Backbone as ProteinMPNN parsed JSONL, in Angstrom:
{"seq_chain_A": "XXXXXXXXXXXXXXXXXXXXXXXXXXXXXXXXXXXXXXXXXXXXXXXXXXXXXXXXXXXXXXXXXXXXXXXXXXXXXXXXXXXXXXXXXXXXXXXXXXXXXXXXXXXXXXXXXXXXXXXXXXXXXXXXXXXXXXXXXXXXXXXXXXXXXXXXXXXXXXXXXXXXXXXXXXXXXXXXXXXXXXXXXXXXXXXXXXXXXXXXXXXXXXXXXX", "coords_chain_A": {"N_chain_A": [[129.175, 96.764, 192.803], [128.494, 99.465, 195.231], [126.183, 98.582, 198.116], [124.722, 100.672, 198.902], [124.396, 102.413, 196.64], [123.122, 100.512, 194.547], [120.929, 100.188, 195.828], [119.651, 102.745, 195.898], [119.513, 103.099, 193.03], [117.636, 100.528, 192.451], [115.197, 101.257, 194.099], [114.635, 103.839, 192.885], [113.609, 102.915, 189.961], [111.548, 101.769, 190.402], [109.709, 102.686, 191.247], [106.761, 102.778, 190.003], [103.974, 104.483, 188.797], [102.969, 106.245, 190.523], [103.168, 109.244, 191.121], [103.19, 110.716, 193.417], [104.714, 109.572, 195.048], [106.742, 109.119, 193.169], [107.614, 111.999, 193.334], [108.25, 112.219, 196.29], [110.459, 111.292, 196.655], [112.744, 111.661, 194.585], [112.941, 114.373, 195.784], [113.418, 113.827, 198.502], [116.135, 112.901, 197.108], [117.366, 115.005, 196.228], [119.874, 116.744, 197.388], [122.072, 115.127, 197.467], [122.003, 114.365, 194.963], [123.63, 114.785, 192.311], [126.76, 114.109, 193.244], [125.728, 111.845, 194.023], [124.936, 110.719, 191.622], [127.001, 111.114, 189.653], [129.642, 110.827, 190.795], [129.48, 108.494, 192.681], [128.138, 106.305, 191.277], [128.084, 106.749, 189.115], [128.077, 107.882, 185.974], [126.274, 108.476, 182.964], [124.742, 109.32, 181.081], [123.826, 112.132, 180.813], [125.306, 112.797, 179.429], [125.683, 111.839, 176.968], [123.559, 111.84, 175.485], [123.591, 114.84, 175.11], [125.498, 114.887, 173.639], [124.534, 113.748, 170.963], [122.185, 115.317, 171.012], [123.307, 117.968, 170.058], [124.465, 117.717, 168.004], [122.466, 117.931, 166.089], [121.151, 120.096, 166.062], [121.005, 123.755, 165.6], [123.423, 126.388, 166.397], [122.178, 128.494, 168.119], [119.614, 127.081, 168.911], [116.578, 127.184, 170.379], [115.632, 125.074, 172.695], [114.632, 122.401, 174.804], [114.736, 120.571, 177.874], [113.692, 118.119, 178.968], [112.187, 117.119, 182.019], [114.053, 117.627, 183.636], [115.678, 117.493, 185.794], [118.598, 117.764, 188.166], [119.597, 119.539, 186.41], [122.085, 118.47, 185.097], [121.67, 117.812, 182.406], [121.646, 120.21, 180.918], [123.939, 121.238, 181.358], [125.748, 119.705, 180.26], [124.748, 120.511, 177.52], [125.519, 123.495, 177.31], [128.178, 123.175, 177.674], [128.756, 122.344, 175.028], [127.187, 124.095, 173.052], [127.581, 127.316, 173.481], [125.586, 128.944, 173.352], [122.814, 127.812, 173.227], [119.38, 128.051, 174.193], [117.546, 127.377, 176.599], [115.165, 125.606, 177.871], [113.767, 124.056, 181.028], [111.648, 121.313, 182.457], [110.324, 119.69, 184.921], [108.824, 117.13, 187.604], [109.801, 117.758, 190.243], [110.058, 120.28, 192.432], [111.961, 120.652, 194.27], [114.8, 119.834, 192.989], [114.414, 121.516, 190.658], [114.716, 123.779, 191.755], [117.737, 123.09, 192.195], [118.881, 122.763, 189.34], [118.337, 125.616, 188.84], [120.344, 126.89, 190.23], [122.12, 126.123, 188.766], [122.38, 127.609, 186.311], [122.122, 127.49, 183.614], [119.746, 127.402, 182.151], [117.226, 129.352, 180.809], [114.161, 129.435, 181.726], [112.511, 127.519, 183.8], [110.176, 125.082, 184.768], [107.408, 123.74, 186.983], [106.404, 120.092, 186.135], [104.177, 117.781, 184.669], [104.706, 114.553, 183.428], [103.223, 112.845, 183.229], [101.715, 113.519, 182.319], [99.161, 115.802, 179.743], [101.204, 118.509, 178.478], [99.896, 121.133, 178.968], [100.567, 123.928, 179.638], [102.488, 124.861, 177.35], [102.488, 125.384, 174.167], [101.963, 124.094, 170.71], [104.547, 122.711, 169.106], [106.998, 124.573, 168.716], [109.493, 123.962, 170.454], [113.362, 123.518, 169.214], [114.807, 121.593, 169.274], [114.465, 118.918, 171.86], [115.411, 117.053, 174.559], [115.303, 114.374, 176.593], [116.108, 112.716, 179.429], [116.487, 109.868, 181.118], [113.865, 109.812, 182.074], [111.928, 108.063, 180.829], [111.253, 104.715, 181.657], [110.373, 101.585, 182.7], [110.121, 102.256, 185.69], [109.227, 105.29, 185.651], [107.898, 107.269, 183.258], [105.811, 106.38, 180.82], [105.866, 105.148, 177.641], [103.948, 106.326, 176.503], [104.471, 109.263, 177.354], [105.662, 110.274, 174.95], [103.815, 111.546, 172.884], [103.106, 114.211, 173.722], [105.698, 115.325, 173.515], [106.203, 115.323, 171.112], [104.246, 116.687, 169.866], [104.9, 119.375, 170.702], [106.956, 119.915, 169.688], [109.525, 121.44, 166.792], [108.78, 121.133, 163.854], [110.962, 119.257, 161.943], [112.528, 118.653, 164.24], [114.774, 117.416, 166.31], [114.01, 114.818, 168.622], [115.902, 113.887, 171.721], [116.332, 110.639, 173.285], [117.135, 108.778, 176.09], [116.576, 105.232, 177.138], [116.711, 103.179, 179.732], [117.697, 99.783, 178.544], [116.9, 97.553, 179.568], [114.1, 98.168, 179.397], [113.387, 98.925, 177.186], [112.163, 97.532, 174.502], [110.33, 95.609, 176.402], [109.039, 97.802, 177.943], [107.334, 98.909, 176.437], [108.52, 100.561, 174.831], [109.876, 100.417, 172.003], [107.537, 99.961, 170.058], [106.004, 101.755, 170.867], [107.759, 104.085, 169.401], [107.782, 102.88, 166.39], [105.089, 102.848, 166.372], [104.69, 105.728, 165.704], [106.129, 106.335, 163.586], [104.591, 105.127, 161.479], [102.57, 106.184, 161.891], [103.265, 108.711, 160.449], [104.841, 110.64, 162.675], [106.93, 111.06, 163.304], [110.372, 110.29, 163.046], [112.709, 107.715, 162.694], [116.087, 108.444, 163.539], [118.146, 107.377, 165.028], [119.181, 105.088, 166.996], [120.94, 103.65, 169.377], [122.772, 101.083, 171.228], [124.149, 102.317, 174.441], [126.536, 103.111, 177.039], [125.005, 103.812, 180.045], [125.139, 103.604, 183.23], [128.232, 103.021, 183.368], [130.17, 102.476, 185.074], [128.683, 100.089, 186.564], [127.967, 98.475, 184.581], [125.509, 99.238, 183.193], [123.171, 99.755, 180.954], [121.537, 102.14, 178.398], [118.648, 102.449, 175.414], [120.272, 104.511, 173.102], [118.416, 107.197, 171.035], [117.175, 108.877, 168.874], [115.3, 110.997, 167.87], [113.144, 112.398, 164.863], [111.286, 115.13, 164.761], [108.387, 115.235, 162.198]], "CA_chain_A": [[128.376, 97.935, 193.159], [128.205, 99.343, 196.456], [124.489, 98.18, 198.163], [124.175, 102.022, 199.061], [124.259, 102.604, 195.373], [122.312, 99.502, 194.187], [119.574, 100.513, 196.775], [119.361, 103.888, 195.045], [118.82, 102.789, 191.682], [116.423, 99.644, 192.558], [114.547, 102.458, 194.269], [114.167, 104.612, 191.704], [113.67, 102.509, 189.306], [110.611, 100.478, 191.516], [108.27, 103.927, 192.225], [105.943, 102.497, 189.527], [103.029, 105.37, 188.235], [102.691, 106.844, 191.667], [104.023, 110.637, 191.089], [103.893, 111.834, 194.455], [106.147, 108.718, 195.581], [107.922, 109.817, 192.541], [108.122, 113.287, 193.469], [108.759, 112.242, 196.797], [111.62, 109.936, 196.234], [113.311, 112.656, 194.224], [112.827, 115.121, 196.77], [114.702, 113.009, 199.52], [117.199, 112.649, 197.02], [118.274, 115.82, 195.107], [120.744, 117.269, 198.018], [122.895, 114.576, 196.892], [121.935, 113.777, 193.581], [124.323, 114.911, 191.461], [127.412, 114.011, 193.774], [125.598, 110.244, 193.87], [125.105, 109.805, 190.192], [128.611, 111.415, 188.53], [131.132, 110.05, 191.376], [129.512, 107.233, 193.063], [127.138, 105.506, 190.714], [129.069, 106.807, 187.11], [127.019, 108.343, 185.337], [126.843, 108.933, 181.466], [123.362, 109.686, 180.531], [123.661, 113.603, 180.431], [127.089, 113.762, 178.567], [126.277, 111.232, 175.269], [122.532, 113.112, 175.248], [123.799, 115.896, 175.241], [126.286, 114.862, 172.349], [123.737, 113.239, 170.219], [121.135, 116.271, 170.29], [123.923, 119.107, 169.341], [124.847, 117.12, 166.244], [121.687, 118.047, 165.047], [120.779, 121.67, 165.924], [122.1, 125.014, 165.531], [123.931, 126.86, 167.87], [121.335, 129.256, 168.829], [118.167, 126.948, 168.967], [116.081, 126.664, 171.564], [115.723, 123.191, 173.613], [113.478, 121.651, 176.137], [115.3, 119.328, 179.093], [112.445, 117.302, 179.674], [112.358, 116.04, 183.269], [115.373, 118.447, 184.066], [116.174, 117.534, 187.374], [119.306, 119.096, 189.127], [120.446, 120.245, 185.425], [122.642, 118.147, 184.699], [121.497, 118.072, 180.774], [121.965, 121.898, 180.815], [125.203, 121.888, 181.808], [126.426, 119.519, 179.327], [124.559, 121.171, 175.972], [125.937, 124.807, 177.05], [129.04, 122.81, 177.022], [128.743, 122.153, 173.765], [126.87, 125.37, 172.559], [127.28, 127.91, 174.836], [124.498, 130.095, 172.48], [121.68, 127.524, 172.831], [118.546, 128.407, 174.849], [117.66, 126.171, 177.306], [114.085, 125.905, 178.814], [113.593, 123.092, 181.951], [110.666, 120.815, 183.209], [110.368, 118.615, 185.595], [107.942, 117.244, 188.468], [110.43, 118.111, 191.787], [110.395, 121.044, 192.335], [113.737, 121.002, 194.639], [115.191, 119.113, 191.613], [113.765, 122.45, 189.673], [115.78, 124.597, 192.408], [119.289, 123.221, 192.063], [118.79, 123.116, 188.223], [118.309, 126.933, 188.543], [121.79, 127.152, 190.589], [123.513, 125.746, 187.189], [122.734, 128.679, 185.535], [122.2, 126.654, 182.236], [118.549, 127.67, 181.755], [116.132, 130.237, 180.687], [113.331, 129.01, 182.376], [112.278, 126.15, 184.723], [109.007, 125.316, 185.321], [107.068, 122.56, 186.882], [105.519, 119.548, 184.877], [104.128, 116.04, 184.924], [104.935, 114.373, 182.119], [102.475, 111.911, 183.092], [99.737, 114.371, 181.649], [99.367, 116.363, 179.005], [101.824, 119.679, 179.005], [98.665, 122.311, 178.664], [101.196, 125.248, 179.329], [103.096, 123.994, 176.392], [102.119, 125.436, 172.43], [102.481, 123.305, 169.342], [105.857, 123.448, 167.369], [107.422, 125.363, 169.6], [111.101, 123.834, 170.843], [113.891, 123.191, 168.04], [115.193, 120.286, 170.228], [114.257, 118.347, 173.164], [116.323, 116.318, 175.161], [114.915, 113.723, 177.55], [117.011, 111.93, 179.633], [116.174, 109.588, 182.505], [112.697, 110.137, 182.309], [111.737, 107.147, 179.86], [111.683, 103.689, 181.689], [109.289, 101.061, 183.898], [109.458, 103.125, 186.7], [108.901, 106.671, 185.518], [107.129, 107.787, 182.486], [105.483, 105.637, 180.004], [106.118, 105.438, 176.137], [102.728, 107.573, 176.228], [104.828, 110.253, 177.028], [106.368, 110.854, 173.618], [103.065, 112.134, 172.489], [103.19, 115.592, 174.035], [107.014, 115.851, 173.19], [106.261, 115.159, 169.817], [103.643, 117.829, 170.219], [105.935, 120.864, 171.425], [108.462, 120.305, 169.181], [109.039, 121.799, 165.623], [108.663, 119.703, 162.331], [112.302, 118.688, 161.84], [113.6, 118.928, 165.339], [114.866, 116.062, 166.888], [114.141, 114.575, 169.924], [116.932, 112.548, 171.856], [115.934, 110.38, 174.5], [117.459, 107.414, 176.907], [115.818, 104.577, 177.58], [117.023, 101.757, 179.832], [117.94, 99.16, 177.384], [115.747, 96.384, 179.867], [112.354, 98.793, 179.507], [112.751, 99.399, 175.565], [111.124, 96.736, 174.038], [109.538, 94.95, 177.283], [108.077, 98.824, 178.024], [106.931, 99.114, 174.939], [108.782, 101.887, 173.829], [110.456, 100.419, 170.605], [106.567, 99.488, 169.615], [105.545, 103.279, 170.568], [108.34, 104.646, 167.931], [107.637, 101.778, 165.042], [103.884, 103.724, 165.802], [104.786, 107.557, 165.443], [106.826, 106.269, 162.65], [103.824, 104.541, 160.902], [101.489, 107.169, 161.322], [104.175, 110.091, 160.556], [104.565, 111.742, 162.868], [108.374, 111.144, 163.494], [111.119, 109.465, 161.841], [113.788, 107.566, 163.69], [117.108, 108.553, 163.234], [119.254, 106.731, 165.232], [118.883, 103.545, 167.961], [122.175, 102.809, 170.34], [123.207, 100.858, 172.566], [125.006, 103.303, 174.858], [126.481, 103.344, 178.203], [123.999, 105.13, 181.082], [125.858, 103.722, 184.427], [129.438, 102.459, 182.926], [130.304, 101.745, 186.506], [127.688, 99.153, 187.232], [127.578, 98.361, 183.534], [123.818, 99.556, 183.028], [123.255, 100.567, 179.421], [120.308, 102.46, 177.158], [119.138, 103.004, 174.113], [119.915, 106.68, 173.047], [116.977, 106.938, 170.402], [117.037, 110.375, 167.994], [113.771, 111.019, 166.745], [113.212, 113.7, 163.885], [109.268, 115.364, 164.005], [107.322, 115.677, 160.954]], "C_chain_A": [[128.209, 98.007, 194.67], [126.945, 99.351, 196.93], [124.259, 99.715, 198.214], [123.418, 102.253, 197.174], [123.646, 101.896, 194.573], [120.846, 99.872, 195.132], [118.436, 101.722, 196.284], [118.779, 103.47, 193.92], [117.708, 101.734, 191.991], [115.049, 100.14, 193.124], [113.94, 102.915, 193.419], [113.491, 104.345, 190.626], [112.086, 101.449, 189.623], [109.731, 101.631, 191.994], [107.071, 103.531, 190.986], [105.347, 104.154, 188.167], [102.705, 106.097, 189.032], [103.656, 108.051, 191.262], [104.052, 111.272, 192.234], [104.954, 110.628, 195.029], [107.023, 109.233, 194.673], [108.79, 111.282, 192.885], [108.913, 113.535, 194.891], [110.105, 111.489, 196.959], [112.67, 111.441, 195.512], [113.892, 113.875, 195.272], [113.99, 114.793, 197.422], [116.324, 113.372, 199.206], [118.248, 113.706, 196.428], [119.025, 116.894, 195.779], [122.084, 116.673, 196.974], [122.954, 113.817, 195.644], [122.906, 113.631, 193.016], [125.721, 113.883, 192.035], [126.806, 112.327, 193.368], [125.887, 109.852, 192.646], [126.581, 109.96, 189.489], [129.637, 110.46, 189.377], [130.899, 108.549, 191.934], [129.115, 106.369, 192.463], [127.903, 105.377, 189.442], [127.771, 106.853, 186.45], [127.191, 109.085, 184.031], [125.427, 109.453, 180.784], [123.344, 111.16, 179.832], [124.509, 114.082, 179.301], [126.694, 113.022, 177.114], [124.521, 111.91, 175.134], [122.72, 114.44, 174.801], [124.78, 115.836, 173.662], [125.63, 114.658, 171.604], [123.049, 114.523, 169.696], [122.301, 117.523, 169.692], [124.756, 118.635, 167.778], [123.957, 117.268, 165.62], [120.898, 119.091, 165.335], [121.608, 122.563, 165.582], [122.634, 125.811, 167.066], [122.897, 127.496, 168.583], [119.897, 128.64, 168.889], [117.755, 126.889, 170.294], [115.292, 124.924, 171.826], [114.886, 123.516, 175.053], [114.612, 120.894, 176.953], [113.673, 119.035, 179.609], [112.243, 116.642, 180.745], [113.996, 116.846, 183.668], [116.273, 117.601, 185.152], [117.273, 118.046, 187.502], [120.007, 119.966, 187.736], [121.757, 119.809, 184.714], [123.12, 117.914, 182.533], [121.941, 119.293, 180.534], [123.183, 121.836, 180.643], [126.242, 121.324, 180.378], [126.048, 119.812, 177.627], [125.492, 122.578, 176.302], [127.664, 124.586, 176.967], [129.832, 122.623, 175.562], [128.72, 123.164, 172.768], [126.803, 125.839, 173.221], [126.107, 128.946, 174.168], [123.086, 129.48, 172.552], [120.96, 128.264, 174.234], [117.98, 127.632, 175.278], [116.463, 126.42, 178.385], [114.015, 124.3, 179.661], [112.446, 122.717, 182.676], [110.538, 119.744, 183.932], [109.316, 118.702, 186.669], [108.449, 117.174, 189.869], [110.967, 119.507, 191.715], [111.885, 121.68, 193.111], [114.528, 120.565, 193.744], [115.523, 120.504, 190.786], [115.295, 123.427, 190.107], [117.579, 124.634, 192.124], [119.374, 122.568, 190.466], [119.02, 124.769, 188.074], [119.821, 127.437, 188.885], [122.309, 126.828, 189.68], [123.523, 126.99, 186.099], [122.863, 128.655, 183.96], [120.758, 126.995, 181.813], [118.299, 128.86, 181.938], [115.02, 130.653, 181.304], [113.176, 128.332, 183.123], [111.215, 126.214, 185.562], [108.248, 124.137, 186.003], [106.412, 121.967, 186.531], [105.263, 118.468, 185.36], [103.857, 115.698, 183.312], [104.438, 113.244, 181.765], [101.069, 112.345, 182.396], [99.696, 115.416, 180.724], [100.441, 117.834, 179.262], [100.761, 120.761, 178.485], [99.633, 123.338, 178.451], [102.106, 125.438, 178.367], [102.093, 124.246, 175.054], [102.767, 124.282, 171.454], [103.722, 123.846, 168.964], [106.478, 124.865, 168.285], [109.259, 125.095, 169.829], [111.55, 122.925, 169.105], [114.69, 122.324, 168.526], [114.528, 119.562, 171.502], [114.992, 116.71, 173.472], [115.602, 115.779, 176.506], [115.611, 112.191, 178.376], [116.883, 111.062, 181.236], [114.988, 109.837, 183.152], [112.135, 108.737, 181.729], [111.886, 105.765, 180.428], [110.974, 103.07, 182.636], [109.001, 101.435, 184.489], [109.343, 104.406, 187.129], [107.961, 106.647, 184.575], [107.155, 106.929, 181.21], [105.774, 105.92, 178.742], [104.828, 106.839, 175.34], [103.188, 108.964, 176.07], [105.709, 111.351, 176.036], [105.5, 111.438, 172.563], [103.234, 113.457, 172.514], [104.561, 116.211, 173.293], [106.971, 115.984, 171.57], [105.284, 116.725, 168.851], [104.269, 119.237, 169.712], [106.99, 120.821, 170.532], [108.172, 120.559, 167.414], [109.235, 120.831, 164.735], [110.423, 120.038, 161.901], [113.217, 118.806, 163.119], [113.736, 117.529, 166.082], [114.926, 116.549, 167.99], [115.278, 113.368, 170.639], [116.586, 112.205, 173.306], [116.967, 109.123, 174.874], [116.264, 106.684, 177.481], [116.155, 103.294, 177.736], [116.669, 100.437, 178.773], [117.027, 97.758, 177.943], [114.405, 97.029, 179.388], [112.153, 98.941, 177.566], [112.003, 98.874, 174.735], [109.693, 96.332, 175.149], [108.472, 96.49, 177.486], [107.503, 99.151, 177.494], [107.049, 100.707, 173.966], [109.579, 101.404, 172.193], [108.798, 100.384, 169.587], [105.914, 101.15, 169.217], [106.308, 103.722, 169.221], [108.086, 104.268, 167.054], [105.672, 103.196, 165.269], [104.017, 104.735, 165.607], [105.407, 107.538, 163.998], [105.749, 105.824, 161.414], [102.908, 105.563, 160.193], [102.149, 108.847, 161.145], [104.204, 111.296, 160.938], [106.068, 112.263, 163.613], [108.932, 110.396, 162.66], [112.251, 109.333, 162.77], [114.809, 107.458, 163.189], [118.257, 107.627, 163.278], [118.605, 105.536, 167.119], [120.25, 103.021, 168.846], [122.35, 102.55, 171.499], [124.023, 101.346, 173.477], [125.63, 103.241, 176.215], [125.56, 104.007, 179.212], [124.904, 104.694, 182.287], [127.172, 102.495, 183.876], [129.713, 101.316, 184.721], [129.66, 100.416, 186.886], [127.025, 98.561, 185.921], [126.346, 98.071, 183.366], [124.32, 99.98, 181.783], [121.73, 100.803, 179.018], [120.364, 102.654, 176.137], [119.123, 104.343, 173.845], [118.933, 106.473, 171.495], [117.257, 108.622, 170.169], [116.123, 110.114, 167.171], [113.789, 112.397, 166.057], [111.683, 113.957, 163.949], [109.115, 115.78, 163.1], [106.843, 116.944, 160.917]], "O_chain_A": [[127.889, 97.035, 195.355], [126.239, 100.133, 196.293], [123.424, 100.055, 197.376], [122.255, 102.224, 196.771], [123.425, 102.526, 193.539], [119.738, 99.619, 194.658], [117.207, 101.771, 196.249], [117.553, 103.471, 193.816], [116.607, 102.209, 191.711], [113.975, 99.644, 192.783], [112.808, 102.559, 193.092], [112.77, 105.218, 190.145], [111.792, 100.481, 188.921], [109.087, 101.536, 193.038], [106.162, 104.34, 191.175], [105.946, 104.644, 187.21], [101.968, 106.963, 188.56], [104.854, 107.824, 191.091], [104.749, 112.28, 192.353], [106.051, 111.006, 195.439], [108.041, 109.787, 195.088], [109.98, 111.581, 192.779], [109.776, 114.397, 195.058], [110.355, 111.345, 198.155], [113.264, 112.133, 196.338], [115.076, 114.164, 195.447], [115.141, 115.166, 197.199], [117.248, 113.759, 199.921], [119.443, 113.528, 196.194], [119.068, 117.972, 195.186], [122.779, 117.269, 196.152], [123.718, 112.899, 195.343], [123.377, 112.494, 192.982], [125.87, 112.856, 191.372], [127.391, 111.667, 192.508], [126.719, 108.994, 192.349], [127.163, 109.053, 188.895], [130.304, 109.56, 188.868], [131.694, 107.619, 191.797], [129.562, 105.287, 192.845], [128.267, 104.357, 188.856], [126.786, 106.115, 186.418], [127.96, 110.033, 183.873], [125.518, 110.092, 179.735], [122.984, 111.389, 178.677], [124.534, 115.086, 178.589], [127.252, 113.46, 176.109], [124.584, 112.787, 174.273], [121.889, 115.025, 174.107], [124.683, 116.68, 172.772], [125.806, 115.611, 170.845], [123.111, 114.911, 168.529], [121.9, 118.005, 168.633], [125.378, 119.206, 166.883], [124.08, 116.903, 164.45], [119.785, 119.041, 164.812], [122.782, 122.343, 165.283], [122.312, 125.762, 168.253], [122.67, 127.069, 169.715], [118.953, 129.43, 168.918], [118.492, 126.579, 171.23], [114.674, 124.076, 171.183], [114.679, 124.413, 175.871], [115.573, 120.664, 176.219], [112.87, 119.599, 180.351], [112.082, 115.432, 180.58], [114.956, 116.138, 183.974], [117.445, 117.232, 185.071], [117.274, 119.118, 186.897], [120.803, 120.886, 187.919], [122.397, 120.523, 183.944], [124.121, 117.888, 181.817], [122.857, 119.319, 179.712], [123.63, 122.436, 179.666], [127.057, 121.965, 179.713], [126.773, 119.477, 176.69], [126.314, 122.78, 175.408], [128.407, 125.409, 176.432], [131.002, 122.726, 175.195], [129.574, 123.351, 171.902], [126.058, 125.408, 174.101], [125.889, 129.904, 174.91], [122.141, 130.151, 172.138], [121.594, 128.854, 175.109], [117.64, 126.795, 174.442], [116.555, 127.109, 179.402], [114.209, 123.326, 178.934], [112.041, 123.516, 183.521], [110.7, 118.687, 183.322], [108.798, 119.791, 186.917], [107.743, 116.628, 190.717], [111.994, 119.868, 191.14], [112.602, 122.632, 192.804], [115.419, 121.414, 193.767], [116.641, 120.683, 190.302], [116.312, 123.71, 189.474], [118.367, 125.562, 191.942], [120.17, 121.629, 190.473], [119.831, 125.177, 187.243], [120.458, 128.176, 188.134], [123.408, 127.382, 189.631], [124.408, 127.256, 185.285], [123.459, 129.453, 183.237], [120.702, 126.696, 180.621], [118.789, 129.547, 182.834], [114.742, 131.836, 181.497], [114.3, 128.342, 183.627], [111.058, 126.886, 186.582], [108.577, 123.153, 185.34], [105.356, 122.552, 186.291], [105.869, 118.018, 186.332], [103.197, 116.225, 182.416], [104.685, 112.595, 180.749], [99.984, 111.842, 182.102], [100.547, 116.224, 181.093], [100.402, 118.232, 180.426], [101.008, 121.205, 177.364], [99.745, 123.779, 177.307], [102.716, 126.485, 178.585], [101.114, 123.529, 174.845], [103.881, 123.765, 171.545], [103.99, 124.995, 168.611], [106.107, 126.036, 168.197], [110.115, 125.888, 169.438], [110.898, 122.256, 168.304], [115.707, 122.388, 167.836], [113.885, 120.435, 172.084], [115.036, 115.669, 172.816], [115.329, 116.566, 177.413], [115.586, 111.022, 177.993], [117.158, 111.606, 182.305], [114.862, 110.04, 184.36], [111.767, 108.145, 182.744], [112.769, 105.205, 179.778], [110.76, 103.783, 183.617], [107.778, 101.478, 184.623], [109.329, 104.814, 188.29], [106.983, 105.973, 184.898], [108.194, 106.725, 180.582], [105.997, 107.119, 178.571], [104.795, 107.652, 174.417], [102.776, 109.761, 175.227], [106.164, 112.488, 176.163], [105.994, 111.825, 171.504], [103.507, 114.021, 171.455], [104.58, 117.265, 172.657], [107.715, 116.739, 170.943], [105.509, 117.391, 167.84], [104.127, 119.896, 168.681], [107.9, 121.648, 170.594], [107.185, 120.167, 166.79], [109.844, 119.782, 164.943], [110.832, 121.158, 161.597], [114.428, 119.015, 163.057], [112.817, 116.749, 166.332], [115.345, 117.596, 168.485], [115.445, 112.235, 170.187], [116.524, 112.985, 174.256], [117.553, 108.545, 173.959], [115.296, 107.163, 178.071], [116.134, 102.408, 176.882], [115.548, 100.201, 178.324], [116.517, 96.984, 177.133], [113.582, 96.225, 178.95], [111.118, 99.025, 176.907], [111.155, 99.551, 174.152], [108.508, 96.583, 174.934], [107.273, 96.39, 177.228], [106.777, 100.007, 177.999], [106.428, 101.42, 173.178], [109.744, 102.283, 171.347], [108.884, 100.774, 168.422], [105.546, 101.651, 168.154], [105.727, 103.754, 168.137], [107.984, 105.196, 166.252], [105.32, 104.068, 164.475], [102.995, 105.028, 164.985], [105.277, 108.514, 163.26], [106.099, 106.206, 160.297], [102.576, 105.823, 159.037], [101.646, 109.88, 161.588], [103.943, 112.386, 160.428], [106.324, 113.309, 164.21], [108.375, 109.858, 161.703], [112.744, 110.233, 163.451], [114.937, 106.56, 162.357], [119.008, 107.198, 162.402], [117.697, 105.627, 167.945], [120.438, 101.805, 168.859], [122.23, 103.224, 172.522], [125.043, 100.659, 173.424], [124.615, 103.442, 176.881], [125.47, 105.191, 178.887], [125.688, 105.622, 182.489], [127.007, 101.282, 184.002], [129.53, 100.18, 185.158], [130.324, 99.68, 187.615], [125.852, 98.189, 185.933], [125.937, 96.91, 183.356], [125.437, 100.418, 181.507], [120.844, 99.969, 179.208], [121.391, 102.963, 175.532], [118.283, 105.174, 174.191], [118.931, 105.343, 171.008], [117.491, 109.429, 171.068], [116.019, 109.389, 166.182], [114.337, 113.379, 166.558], [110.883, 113.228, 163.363], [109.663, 116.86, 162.877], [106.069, 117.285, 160.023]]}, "name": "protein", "num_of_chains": 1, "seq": "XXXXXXXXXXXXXXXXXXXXXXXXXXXXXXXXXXXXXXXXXXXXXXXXXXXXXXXXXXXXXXXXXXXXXXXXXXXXXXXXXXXXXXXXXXXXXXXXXXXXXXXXXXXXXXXXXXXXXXXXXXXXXXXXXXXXXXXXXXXXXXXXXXXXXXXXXXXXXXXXXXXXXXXXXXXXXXXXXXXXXXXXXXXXXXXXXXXXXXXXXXXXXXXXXX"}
């Protein structure tokens, strides 16, 4: 790995619970986001997400990108379905901006997904896709409450979640609880590539809501 690119991720990955470091950290970085993660870093997160959740909607549903950033999720569902409907949240709002240049969304609004989504009805999206939001040093297992929330009773949610943070973060513990007290049902659990390059891997995780 080149240190540039190891510097990046240990970064990112090291902003804790602090959301304006988060937001600023993002910020800094989402000129060259995309360009960093696909060519220099290798980057797989958006493309087997993106495969996972259209194996289990219809063409025309509407979907959440949870934590959008530059759109990269977008790009690869309308890939897939070019009919779905595609609303975007995230907490950078330049992030938000060159999401909107992809031309893959409906909407795009901004969120913290460290706190409840107020502007956000019950039972509402017929997917959500969260990718790169989920891991020590972003957004806690807490935040599968809200998502679980917003989304309709049989819609799966497909998330990544660095394969070091899943247990130790206590996200396999969160799902075993949503699963307990039904209010999801877990589909599927793999070990998946996220940075091939620098062999990083998560689990991709398809949850079904109640």
């Amino acid at each position: 790995m080149i240190e540039t690119e190891y510097v990046i991720l240990k970064e990112a990955y090291s902003l804790g619970t602090d959301v304006q470091a988060i937001k600023d950290f993002y910020t800094e970085w989402a000129d060259t986001y995309d360009t960093d993660l696909l060519l220099a870093i290798g980057y797989a997160g958006a493309e087997i997400a993106a495969e996972a959740l259209c194996k289990h909607v219809s063409d025309t549903a509407l979907i959440l990108d949870a934590g959008c950033g530059t759109g990269l999720v977008g790009i690869e569902l309308i890939k897939r379905k070019f009919d779905l409907t595609i609303d975007g949240i995230d907490l950078t709002p330049v992030m938000l901006e060159h999401s909107r240049k992809k031309g893959a969304y409906r909407k795009l609004n901004e969120a913290d997904l460290f706190e409840p989504l107020r502007e956000h009805e019950d039972d509402i999206y017929e997917g959500i896709a969260c990718v790169g939001v989920f891991s020590k040093g972003h957004v806690g297992p807490h935040g599968l409450d809200e998502l679980v929330r917003i989304a309709k009773p049989g819609a799966p949610i497909v998330l990544t979640v660095l394969e070091t943070a899943f247990e130790d973060g206590g996200f396999k513990e969160k799902i075993e609880q949503l699963e307990a007290e039904g209010m999801a049902k877990l589909l599927e659990v793999t070990l998946s590539p996220y940075y091939p390059k620098q062999e990083i891997s998560c689990q991709l995780v398809v949850l079904e809501v109640a």
